[in-house]
Amino acid sequence: MTALLNRIKRFARSPQGRGAAASLRRAAADPRRRAQARRLFGRLRHR
């Protein structure tokens, strides 16, 4: 489990990881995407 977390941390600190985080932040700021995510999580929660 520790190895997996270390790999995730390494990716998050890499240029690709930072770019992915930035694109996720932009998507999260979009109201349409937020509603889409809310519906998805609602469906998953009710299973």
CSV table of N, CA and C in Angstrom, one decimal:
chain,number,residue,atom,x,y,z
A,1,MET,N,0.8,-1.2,0.0
A,1,MET,CA,0.0,0.0,0.0
A,1,MET,C,0.9,1.3,0.0
A,2,THR,N,1.9,1.2,0.7
A,2,THR,CA,2.9,2.4,0.8
A,2,THR,C,3.5,2.6,-0.5
A,3,ALA,N,3.8,1.6,-1.3
A,3,ALA,CA,4.4,1.8,-2.6
A,3,ALA,C,3.4,2.5,-3.5
A,4,LEU,N,2.2,2.1,-3.4
A,4,LEU,CA,1.2,2.8,-4.3
A,4,LEU,C,1.1,4.3,-4.0
A,5,LEU,N,1.0,4.6,-2.7
A,5,LEU,CA,0.9,6.0,-2.3
A,5,LEU,C,2.2,6.8,-2.7
A,6,ASN,N,3.3,6.1,-2.6
A,6,ASN,CA,4.5,6.8,-3.1
A,6,ASN,C,4.5,7.1,-4.6
A,7,ARG,N,4.0,6.1,-5.3
A,7,ARG,CA,3.8,6.3,-6.8
A,7,ARG,C,2.9,7.5,-7.1
A,8,ILE,N,1.8,7.5,-6.4
A,8,ILE,CA,0.8,8.6,-6.6
A,8,ILE,C,1.4,10.0,-6.2
A,9,LYS,N,2.2,10.0,-5.1
A,9,LYS,CA,2.8,11.3,-4.7
A,9,LYS,C,3.8,11.7,-5.8
A,10,ARG,N,4.6,10.8,-6.3
A,10,ARG,CA,5.6,11.1,-7.3
A,10,ARG,C,4.9,11.6,-8.6
A,11,PHE,N,3.8,11.0,-9.0
A,11,PHE,CA,3.1,11.5,-10.1
A,11,PHE,C,2.5,12.9,-9.9
A,12,ALA,N,2.0,13.1,-8.7
A,12,ALA,CA,1.4,14.4,-8.4
A,12,ALA,C,2.4,15.5,-8.5
A,13,ARG,N,3.6,15.2,-8.1
A,13,ARG,CA,4.7,16.2,-8.1
A,13,ARG,C,5.3,16.4,-9.5
A,14,SER,N,5.1,15.5,-10.4
A,14,SER,CA,5.7,15.6,-11.8
A,14,SER,C,4.9,16.6,-12.6
A,15,PRO,N,5.5,17.1,-13.7
A,15,PRO,CA,4.9,18.0,-14.6
A,15,PRO,C,3.5,17.5,-15.1
A,16,GLN,N,3.5,16.2,-15.5
A,16,GLN,CA,2.3,15.6,-16.0
A,16,GLN,C,1.2,15.6,-14.9
A,17,GLY,N,1.6,15.3,-13.7
A,17,GLY,CA,0.6,15.3,-12.5
A,17,GLY,C,0.1,16.7,-12.3
A,18,ARG,N,1.0,17.7,-12.3
A,18,ARG,CA,0.5,19.1,-12.1
A,18,ARG,C,-0.4,19.5,-13.2
A,19,GLY,N,-0.1,19.1,-14.4
A,19,GLY,CA,-1.0,19.5,-15.5
A,19,GLY,C,-2.4,18.8,-15.4
A,20,ALA,N,-2.4,17.6,-14.9
A,20,ALA,CA,-3.7,16.9,-14.7
A,20,ALA,C,-4.5,17.5,-13.6
A,21,ALA,N,-3.8,18.0,-12.5
A,21,ALA,CA,-4.5,18.6,-11.4
A,21,ALA,C,-5.0,20.0,-11.9
A,22,ALA,N,-4.3,20.7,-12.7
A,22,ALA,CA,-4.8,22.0,-13.2
A,22,ALA,C,-6.0,21.8,-14.1
A,23,SER,N,-6.0,20.7,-14.9
A,23,SER,CA,-7.2,20.5,-15.8
A,23,SER,C,-8.4,20.1,-15.0
A,24,LEU,N,-8.1,19.3,-13.9
A,24,LEU,CA,-9.2,18.9,-13.0
A,24,LEU,C,-9.8,20.1,-12.3
A,25,ARG,N,-9.0,21.1,-11.9
A,25,ARG,CA,-9.5,22.3,-11.2
A,25,ARG,C,-10.3,23.1,-12.2
A,26,ARG,N,-9.9,23.2,-13.4
A,26,ARG,CA,-10.7,23.9,-14.4
A,26,ARG,C,-12.0,23.3,-14.7
A,27,ALA,N,-12.0,21.9,-14.7
A,27,ALA,CA,-13.3,21.2,-14.9
A,27,ALA,C,-14.2,21.4,-13.7
A,28,ALA,N,-13.6,21.4,-12.5
A,28,ALA,CA,-14.4,21.5,-11.3
A,28,ALA,C,-15.0,22.9,-11.2
A,29,ALA,N,-14.4,23.9,-11.8
A,29,ALA,CA,-15.0,25.2,-11.8
A,29,ALA,C,-16.1,25.4,-12.7
A,30,ASP,N,-16.3,24.5,-13.7
A,30,ASP,CA,-17.4,24.6,-14.7
A,30,ASP,C,-18.7,24.1,-14.1
A,31,PRO,N,-19.7,24.9,-14.0
A,31,PRO,CA,-21.0,24.5,-13.4
A,31,PRO,C,-21.6,23.3,-14.1
A,32,ARG,N,-21.5,23.2,-15.4
A,32,ARG,CA,-22.0,22.0,-16.1
A,32,ARG,C,-21.3,20.7,-15.6
A,33,ARG,N,-20.0,20.8,-15.5
A,33,ARG,CA,-19.2,19.6,-15.1
A,33,ARG,C,-19.5,19.3,-13.7
A,34,ARG,N,-19.7,20.3,-12.8
A,34,ARG,CA,-20.1,20.0,-11.4
A,34,ARG,C,-21.4,19.3,-11.3
A,35,ALA,N,-22.4,19.7,-12.1
A,35,ALA,CA,-23.7,19.0,-12.1
A,35,ALA,C,-23.5,17.6,-12.6
A,36,GLN,N,-22.7,17.4,-13.6
A,36,GLN,CA,-22.4,16.0,-14.1
A,36,GLN,C,-21.8,15.1,-13.0
A,37,ALA,N,-20.8,15.7,-12.3
A,37,ALA,CA,-20.2,14.9,-11.3
A,37,ALA,C,-21.1,14.6,-10.1
A,38,ARG,N,-22.0,15.6,-9.8
A,38,ARG,CA,-22.9,15.4,-8.7
A,38,ARG,C,-23.9,14.2,-9.0
A,39,ARG,N,-24.4,14.2,-10.3
A,39,ARG,CA,-25.3,13.1,-10.7
A,39,ARG,C,-24.6,11.8,-10.6
A,40,LEU,N,-23.3,11.7,-11.1
A,40,LEU,CA,-22.6,10.5,-11.1
A,40,LEU,C,-22.4,10.0,-9.7
A,41,PHE,N,-21.9,10.9,-8.8
A,41,PHE,CA,-21.7,10.4,-7.4
A,41,PHE,C,-23.0,10.1,-6.7
A,42,GLY,N,-24.1,10.7,-7.1
A,42,GLY,CA,-25.4,10.4,-6.5
A,42,GLY,C,-25.8,9.0,-6.9
A,43,ARG,N,-25.6,8.6,-8.2
A,43,ARG,CA,-25.9,7.3,-8.7
A,43,ARG,C,-25.0,6.2,-8.0
A,44,LEU,N,-23.8,6.5,-7.8
A,44,LEU,CA,-22.9,5.6,-7.1
A,44,LEU,C,-23.2,5.4,-5.7
A,45,ARG,N,-23.6,6.5,-5.0
A,45,ARG,CA,-24.0,6.4,-3.6
A,45,ARG,C,-25.2,5.6,-3.3
A,46,HIS,N,-26.1,5.6,-4.3
A,46,HIS,CA,-27.4,4.9,-4.0
A,46,HIS,C,-27.4,3.4,-4.4
A,47,ARG,N,-26.2,2.9,-4.8
A,47,ARG,CA,-26.1,1.5,-5.1
A,47,ARG,C,-26.0,0.6,-3.9
